[in-house]
Amino acid sequence: MNIKKIFAGIMAVCVIGGVMPSVDMVSDNAVITANAEDYTEGKYESLTYKNYGDHIEISGCDKSATEVVIPAEIEGLPVASIGDSAFNGCKTLTSTVIPDSITSIGKSAFWQCEKLTSVNIQENITIIDNGVFYSCKSLESITIPDGVTSIGNFAFEGCESLTSIIIPNGVTSIGNSAFDNCNSLTSITIPDSVTEIASYAFKRCKSLESITIPDGVTIINEETFSNCNNMTSVTLPESLKKIGLNAFSACVGLTSITIPDSVTDIESGAFGRCETLTSIIIPESVKKIGSTAFAYCADLTSITIMNPECEISDTSSTISNGYDDDNKNHYYNGTIYG
């Protein structure tokens, strides 16, 4: 049967049923799909943009650009946003100036801009979106505006040169892997407004020495601070209920920690491989200690468990400070009080 007749039949059925096929079924040169917001595209110096009639969105940039100043206006319209992945992979970009007119920066906007050393974020920005500065390896410092309320997943992951950051009061959530592998980060201020710190948020921050987790945070999620090798001090809030899977695993510099009376659950691997931890008191509120919670804690010689009904995982690795290579077993050479 003739292919054109088959396609005509399909079109007729779709029209009768009130449904039109997607544009890419009809043409390889479709401009805008149905229900999409109309725009025209243009170019300004090294930038490409979308003109929506009442505002401009920066949509792309010449991959060879080194310094970019984003104008406040193009074609007499305000430049209001930087679109998703607009500067993605601009590996020669060293700096950019963002005007006050910008109110949003899209996902992965500066993804893997490996030579970007500085960027200013204006006060109108309220969200640091997912992956915005992912793997910006040369980014040394950044100021997060006071109006920001959330920091997205992977927002600063792999920013290896970032040494310090202040999170403003008003931020309520820090996303998955937000600062993962920021291995030059020595200090960070987390305000009391933060109530949620997601999994892996500060994983592999190998230079981070201390952290204070604000009141309001109820869960330290999976591997939130794992492999923070130089961390020696952690302050946990009275609001804390659960210390999650591998939350502080391999924090080899952590010598002591106070677990607040509010905690009910210490999950598997929570303090595993905290090799310099010498003693710990588990408060009466704790009802469950998971397997490997204190495994490979080489210097741990004293642990006090205040709740006589606490459920302790029945494995040799739950509390251990050594490993028998011949018998392939964990062992604990110390005192358990309780």
GROMACS .gro file of C-alpha atoms in nm:
model
  338
    1MET     CA    1   0.000   0.000   0.000
    2ASN     CA    2   0.123   0.351  -0.076
    3ILE     CA    3   0.297   0.502   0.233
    4LYS     CA    4   0.150   0.845   0.161
    5LYS     CA    5  -0.203   0.699   0.171
    6ILE     CA    6  -0.129   0.534   0.508
    7PHE     CA    7   0.001   0.863   0.652
    8ALA     CA    8  -0.302   1.053   0.511
    9GLY     CA    9  -0.527   0.802   0.685
   10ILE     CA   10  -0.348   0.853   1.015
   11MET     CA   11  -0.380   1.231   0.979
   12ALA     CA   12  -0.753   1.200   0.905
   13VAL     CA   13  -0.812   0.985   1.215
   14CYS     CA   14  -0.613   1.228   1.433
   15VAL     CA   15  -0.805   1.529   1.305
   16ILE     CA   16  -1.144   1.358   1.348
   17GLY     CA   17  -1.047   1.261   1.702
   18GLY     CA   18  -0.933   1.616   1.778
   19VAL     CA   19  -0.568   1.515   1.822
   20MET     CA   20  -0.284   1.639   1.604
   21PRO     CA   21   0.038   1.437   1.570
   22SER     CA   22   0.357   1.584   1.714
   23VAL     CA   23   0.542   1.823   1.486
   24ASP     CA   24   0.845   1.599   1.447
   25MET     CA   25   0.624   1.334   1.280
   26VAL     CA   26   0.547   1.581   1.002
   27SER     CA   27   0.871   1.763   0.939
   28ASP     CA   28   1.241   1.751   1.024
   29ASN     CA   29   1.245   2.133   1.038
   30ALA     CA   30   0.976   2.194   1.300
   31VAL     CA   31   1.011   2.531   1.466
   32ILE     CA   32   0.801   2.510   1.782
   33THR     CA   33   0.587   2.223   1.912
   34ALA     CA   34   0.221   2.279   1.995
   35ASN     CA   35   0.159   2.455   2.326
   36ALA     CA   36   0.521   2.577   2.347
   37GLU     CA   37   0.578   2.945   2.423
   38ASP     CA   38   0.656   3.137   2.104
   39TYR     CA   39   1.000   3.292   2.066
   40THR     CA   40   1.247   3.406   1.804
   41GLU     CA   41   1.620   3.341   1.821
   42GLY     CA   42   1.901   3.590   1.785
   43LYS     CA   43   2.271   3.647   1.845
   44TYR     CA   44   2.447   3.911   2.057
   45GLU     CA   45   2.828   3.908   2.039
   46SER     CA   46   2.928   3.558   2.161
   47LEU     CA   47   2.581   3.486   2.302
   48THR     CA   48   2.270   3.336   2.149
   49TYR     CA   49   1.931   3.419   2.294
   50LYS     CA   50   1.557   3.364   2.277
   51ASN     CA   51   1.322   3.662   2.244
   52TYR     CA   52   0.986   3.586   2.404
   53GLY     CA   53   0.835   3.926   2.324
   54ASP     CA   54   0.849   4.062   2.676
   55HIS     CA   55   1.187   3.930   2.792
   56ILE     CA   56   1.512   3.774   2.671
   57GLU     CA   57   1.662   3.440   2.775
   58ILE     CA   58   2.031   3.365   2.715
   59SER     CA   59   2.029   3.023   2.551
   60GLY     CA   60   2.389   2.959   2.445
   61CYS     CA   61   2.743   3.086   2.407
   62ASP     CA   62   3.035   3.047   2.169
   63LYS     CA   63   3.240   2.758   2.312
   64SER     CA   64   3.564   2.957   2.256
   65ALA     CA   65   3.453   3.258   2.465
   66THR     CA   66   3.684   3.357   2.752
   67GLU     CA   67   3.511   3.654   2.918
   68VAL     CA   68   3.140   3.723   2.889
   69VAL     CA   69   2.942   4.026   3.002
   70ILE     CA   70   2.570   3.957   2.980
   71PRO     CA   71   2.384   4.280   2.895
   72ALA     CA   72   2.082   4.395   3.095
   73GLU     CA   73   1.888   4.455   2.771
   74ILE     CA   74   1.877   4.315   2.418
   75GLU     CA   75   1.642   4.452   2.153
   76GLY     CA   76   1.504   4.690   2.415
   77LEU     CA   77   1.387   4.401   2.633
   78PRO     CA   78   1.518   4.295   2.975
   79VAL     CA   79   1.750   3.995   2.984
   80ALA     CA   80   1.562   3.804   3.252
   81SER     CA   81   1.707   3.453   3.253
   82ILE     CA   82   1.994   3.222   3.166
   83GLY     CA   83   1.850   2.905   3.014
   84ASP     CA   84   1.928   2.542   3.091
   85SER     CA   85   2.282   2.443   2.982
   86ALA     CA   86   2.341   2.788   2.828
   87PHE     CA   87   2.718   2.783   2.899
   88ASN     CA   88   2.750   2.404   2.927
   89GLY     CA   89   3.098   2.292   2.824
   90CYS     CA   90   3.241   2.641   2.767
   91LYS     CA   91   3.581   2.514   2.879
   92THR     CA   92   3.772   2.838   2.802
   93LEU     CA   93   3.533   3.070   2.989
   94THR     CA   94   3.715   3.240   3.278
   95SER     CA   95   3.462   3.496   3.401
   96THR     CA   96   3.110   3.620   3.346
   97VAL     CA   97   2.913   3.919   3.468
   98ILE     CA   98   2.544   3.862   3.534
   99PRO     CA   99   2.325   4.178   3.534
  100ASP     CA  100   2.061   4.271   3.793
  101SER     CA  101   1.788   4.198   3.541
  102ILE     CA  102   1.850   3.822   3.566
  103THR     CA  103   1.593   3.651   3.791
  104SER     CA  104   1.667   3.284   3.715
  105ILE     CA  105   1.960   3.066   3.612
  106GLY     CA  106   1.865   2.733   3.455
  107LYS     CA  107   1.980   2.381   3.527
  108SER     CA  108   2.340   2.298   3.431
  109ALA     CA  109   2.387   2.656   3.308
  110PHE     CA  110   2.765   2.659   3.370
  111TRP     CA  111   2.818   2.281   3.370
  112GLN     CA  112   3.189   2.192   3.330
  113CYS     CA  113   3.311   2.547   3.272
  114GLU     CA  114   3.647   2.421   3.392
  115LYS     CA  115   3.837   2.755   3.377
  116LEU     CA  116   3.567   2.972   3.531
  117THR     CA  117   3.729   3.141   3.831
  118SER     CA  118   3.469   3.400   3.925
  119VAL     CA  119   3.101   3.467   3.880
  120ASN     CA  120   2.867   3.716   4.041
  121ILE     CA  121   2.512   3.611   4.124
  122GLN     CA  122   2.267   3.897   4.157
  123GLU     CA  123   2.024   3.950   4.445
  124ASN     CA  124   1.719   3.864   4.233
  125ILE     CA  125   1.816   3.496   4.213
  126THR     CA  126   1.613   3.274   4.449
  127ILE     CA  127   1.725   2.923   4.346
  128ILE     CA  128   2.069   2.779   4.272
  129ASP     CA  129   1.937   2.511   4.038
  130ASN     CA  130   2.055   2.155   3.973
  131GLY     CA  131   2.408   2.126   3.836
  132VAL     CA  132   2.449   2.501   3.775
  133PHE     CA  133   2.823   2.504   3.856
  134TYR     CA  134   2.894   2.131   3.831
  135SER     CA  135   3.266   2.059   3.782
  136CYS     CA  136   3.369   2.424   3.760
  137LYS     CA  137   3.711   2.310   3.878
  138SER     CA  138   3.873   2.657   3.889
  139LEU     CA  139   3.593   2.837   4.075
  140GLU     CA  140   3.759   2.975   4.389
  141SER     CA  141   3.484   3.180   4.550
  142ILE     CA  142   3.120   3.264   4.505
  143THR     CA  143   2.868   3.473   4.696
  144ILE     CA  144   2.521   3.327   4.727
  145PRO     CA  145   2.261   3.608   4.746
  146ASP     CA  146   2.038   3.653   5.048
  147GLY     CA  147   1.725   3.581   4.845
  148VAL     CA  148   1.823   3.221   4.765
  149THR     CA  149   1.598   2.962   4.930
  150SER     CA  150   1.740   2.634   4.795
  151ILE     CA  151   2.061   2.489   4.655
  152GLY     CA  152   1.990   2.215   4.400
  153ASN     CA  153   2.135   1.872   4.335
  154PHE     CA  154   2.499   1.870   4.214
  155ALA     CA  155   2.498   2.254   4.219
  156PHE     CA  156   2.867   2.284   4.312
  157GLU     CA  157   2.982   1.923   4.282
  158GLY     CA  158   3.344   1.896   4.171
  159CYS     CA  159   3.428   2.263   4.235
  160GLU     CA  160   3.775   2.154   4.344
  161SER     CA  161   3.917   2.506   4.402
  162LEU     CA  162   3.632   2.639   4.614
  163THR     CA  163   3.779   2.712   4.959
  164SER     CA  164   3.490   2.863   5.155
  165ILE     CA  165   3.125   2.946   5.117
  166ILE     CA  166   2.857   3.119   5.322
  167ILE     CA  167   2.504   2.992   5.278
  168PRO     CA  168   2.265   3.279   5.353
  169ASN     CA  169   1.989   3.269   5.609
  170GLY     CA  170   1.677   3.183   5.413
  171VAL     CA  171   1.808   2.870   5.244
  172THR     CA  172   1.596   2.580   5.363
  173SER     CA  173   1.735   2.287   5.163
  174ILE     CA  174   2.071   2.165   5.030
  175GLY     CA  175   2.035   1.909   4.751
  176ASN     CA  176   2.195   1.575   4.671
  177SER     CA  177   2.572   1.601   4.615
  178ALA     CA  178   2.544   1.982   4.625
  179PHE     CA  179   2.908   2.020   4.741
  180ASP     CA  180   3.034   1.668   4.674
  181ASN     CA  181   3.407   1.654   4.597
  182CYS     CA  182   3.471   2.018   4.682
  183ASN     CA  183   3.801   1.894   4.819
  184SER     CA  184   3.953   2.239   4.892
  185LEU     CA  185   3.656   2.354   5.098
  186THR     CA  186   3.786   2.427   5.449
  187SER     CA  187   3.486   2.606   5.597
  188ILE     CA  188   3.115   2.644   5.535
  189THR     CA  189   2.843   2.822   5.728
  190ILE     CA  190   2.503   2.654   5.734
  191PRO     CA  191   2.228   2.885   5.868
  192ASP     CA  192   1.950   2.792   6.109
  193SER     CA  193   1.698   2.821   5.826
  194VAL     CA  194   1.823   2.492   5.672
  195THR     CA  195   1.598   2.199   5.760
  196GLU     CA  196   1.707   1.946   5.498
  197ILE     CA  197   2.055   1.836   5.392
  198ALA     CA  198   2.026   1.567   5.125
  199SER     CA  199   2.241   1.260   5.061
  200TYR     CA  200   2.607   1.306   4.962
  201ALA     CA  201   2.576   1.685   5.011
  202PHE     CA  202   2.930   1.725   5.152
  203LYS     CA  203   3.080   1.390   5.056
  204ARG     CA  204   3.456   1.398   4.983
  205CYS     CA  205   3.503   1.751   5.118
  206LYS     CA  206   3.847   1.634   5.223
  207SER     CA  207   3.968   1.968   5.364
  208LEU     CA  208   3.658   2.045   5.570
  209GLU     CA  209   3.766   2.056   5.935
  210SER     CA  210   3.444   2.118   6.127
  211ILE     CA  211   3.072   2.148   6.073
  212THR     CA  212   2.778   2.268   6.281
  213ILE     CA  213   2.445   2.129   6.172
  214PRO     CA  214   2.163   2.370   6.259
  215ASP     CA  215   1.857   2.305   6.475
  216GLY     CA  216   1.569   2.203   6.254
  217VAL     CA  217   1.757   1.929   6.069
  218THR     CA  218   1.602   1.596   6.167
  219ILE     CA  219   1.791   1.353   5.943
  220ILE     CA  220   2.152   1.328   5.831
  221ASN     CA  221   2.105   1.140   5.508
  222GLU     CA  222   2.309   0.873   5.331
  223GLU     CA  223   2.680   0.958   5.305
  224THR     CA  224   2.616   1.327   5.370
  225PHE     CA  225   2.965   1.375   5.520
  226SER     CA  226   3.140   1.053   5.419
  227ASN     CA  227   3.511   1.070   5.332
  228CYS     CA  228   3.558   1.412   5.493
  229ASN     CA  229   3.908   1.303   5.590
  230ASN     CA  230   4.015   1.610   5.790
  231MET     CA  231   3.694   1.667   5.980
  232THR     CA  232   3.773   1.669   6.352
  233SER     CA  233   3.462   1.832   6.496
  234VAL     CA  234   3.090   1.786   6.433
  235THR     CA  235   2.809   1.956   6.626
  236LEU     CA  236   2.475   1.776   6.596
  237PRO     CA  237   2.144   1.952   6.672
  238GLU     CA  238   1.889   1.856   6.938
  239SER     CA  239   1.631   1.821   6.661
  240LEU     CA  240   1.816   1.525   6.504
  241LYS     CA  241   1.625   1.195   6.484
  242LYS     CA  242   1.829   0.973   6.254
  243ILE     CA  243   2.193   0.937   6.149
  244GLY     CA  244   2.171   0.775   5.807
  245LEU     CA  245   2.356   0.509   5.613
  246ASN     CA  246   2.733   0.580   5.607
  247ALA     CA  247   2.659   0.939   5.711
  248PHE     CA  248   3.009   0.998   5.857
  249SER     CA  249   3.189   0.694   5.718
  250ALA     CA  250   3.564   0.730   5.665
  251CYS     CA  251   3.584   1.058   5.856
  252VAL     CA  252   3.923   0.939   5.971
  253GLY     CA  253   4.010   1.256   6.166
  254LEU     CA  254   3.696   1.256   6.381
  255THR     CA  255   3.809   1.197   6.741
  256SER     CA  256   3.487   1.261   6.930
  257ILE     CA  257   3.120   1.330   6.874
  258THR     CA  258   2.821   1.391   7.101
  259ILE     CA  259   2.499   1.225   6.991
  260PRO     CA  260   2.199   1.425   7.115
  261ASP     CA  261   1.917   1.271   7.318
  262SER     CA  262   1.674   1.319   7.029
  263VAL     CA  263   1.837   1.054   6.805
  264THR     CA  264   1.647   0.726   6.775
  265ASP     CA  265   1.824   0.550   6.489
  266ILE     CA  266   2.191   0.506   6.392
  267GLU     CA  267   2.198   0.332   6.056
  268SER     CA  268   2.453   0.093   5.906
  269GLY     CA  269   2.798   0.236   5.852
  270ALA     CA  270   2.709   0.570   6.014
  271PHE     CA  271   3.052   0.601   6.178
  272GLY     CA  272   3.230   0.316   6.001
  273ARG     CA  273   3.603   0.371   5.946
  274CYS     CA  274   3.615   0.667   6.183
  275GLU     CA  275   3.961   0.544   6.274
  276THR     CA  276   4.054   0.801   6.541
  277LEU     CA  277   3.722   0.798   6.728
  278THR     CA  278   3.819   0.693   7.082
  279SER     CA  279   3.493   0.681   7.278
  280ILE     CA  280   3.124   0.740   7.229
  281ILE     CA  281   2.806   0.751   7.437
  282ILE     CA  282   2.485   0.629   7.274
  283PRO     CA  283   2.195   0.804   7.452
  284GLU     CA  284   1.887   0.630   7.589
  285SER     CA  285   1.675   0.765   7.302
  286VAL     CA  286   1.853   0.541   7.049
  287LYS     CA  287   1.641   0.235   6.969
  288LYS     CA  288   1.844   0.085   6.686
  289ILE     CA  289   2.210   0.053   6.582
  290GLY     CA  290   2.266  -0.087   6.235
  291SER     CA  291   2.537  -0.326   6.111
  292THR     CA  292   2.884  -0.172   6.055
  293ALA     CA  293   2.767   0.140   6.241
  294PHE     CA  294   3.106   0.150   6.419
  295ALA     CA  295   3.307  -0.091   6.203
  296TYR     CA  296   3.683  -0.044   6.158
  297CYS     CA  297   3.697   0.224   6.429
  298ALA     CA  298   4.060   0.139   6.510
  299ASP     CA  299   4.100   0.365   6.818
  300LEU     CA  300   3.756   0.304   6.966
  301THR     CA  301   3.810   0.147   7.310
  302SER     CA  302   3.501   0.264   7.497
  303ILE     CA  303   3.136   0.272   7.396
  304THR     CA  304   2.840   0.329   7.628
  305ILE     CA  305   2.489   0.224   7.528
  306MET     CA  306   2.237   0.382   7.764
  307ASN     CA  307   1.920   0.207   7.641
  308PRO     CA  308   1.906  -0.155   7.765
  309GLU     CA  309   1.641  -0.231   7.501
  310CYS     CA  310   1.837  -0.086   7.212
  311GLU     CA  311   1.833  -0.317   6.909
  312ILE     CA  312   2.194  -0.379   6.806
  313SER     CA  313   2.264  -0.554   6.480
  314ASP     CA  314   2.396  -0.901   6.565
  315THR     CA  315   2.713  -0.900   6.357
  316SER     CA  316   3.078  -0.880   6.457
  317SER     CA  317   3.117  -0.573   6.233
  318THR     CA  318   2.860  -0.358   6.415
  319ILE     CA  319   3.120  -0.245   6.670
  320SER     CA  320   3.477  -0.332   6.578
  321ASN     CA  321   3.826  -0.190   6.600
  322GLY     CA  322   4.013  -0.467   6.422
  323TYR     CA  323   3.994  -0.735   6.157
  324ASP     CA  324   4.131  -1.089   6.169
  325ASP     CA  325   4.272  -1.158   5.823
  326ASP     CA  326   4.313  -1.531   5.893
  327ASN     CA  327   3.954  -1.590   6.003
  328LYS     CA  328   3.805  -1.306   5.797
  329ASN     CA  329   3.623  -1.169   6.100
  330HIS     CA  330   3.584  -0.832   6.266
  331TYR     CA  331   3.666  -0.810   6.636
  332TYR     CA  332   3.636  -0.555   6.916
  333ASN     CA  333   3.907  -0.514   7.176
  334GLY     CA  334   3.762  -0.267   7.424
  335THR     CA  335   3.481  -0.208   7.674
  336ILE     CA  336   3.110  -0.181   7.603
  337TYR     CA  337   2.918  -0.020   7.889
  338GLY     CA  338   2.543  -0.041   7.929
   0.00000   0.00000   0.00000
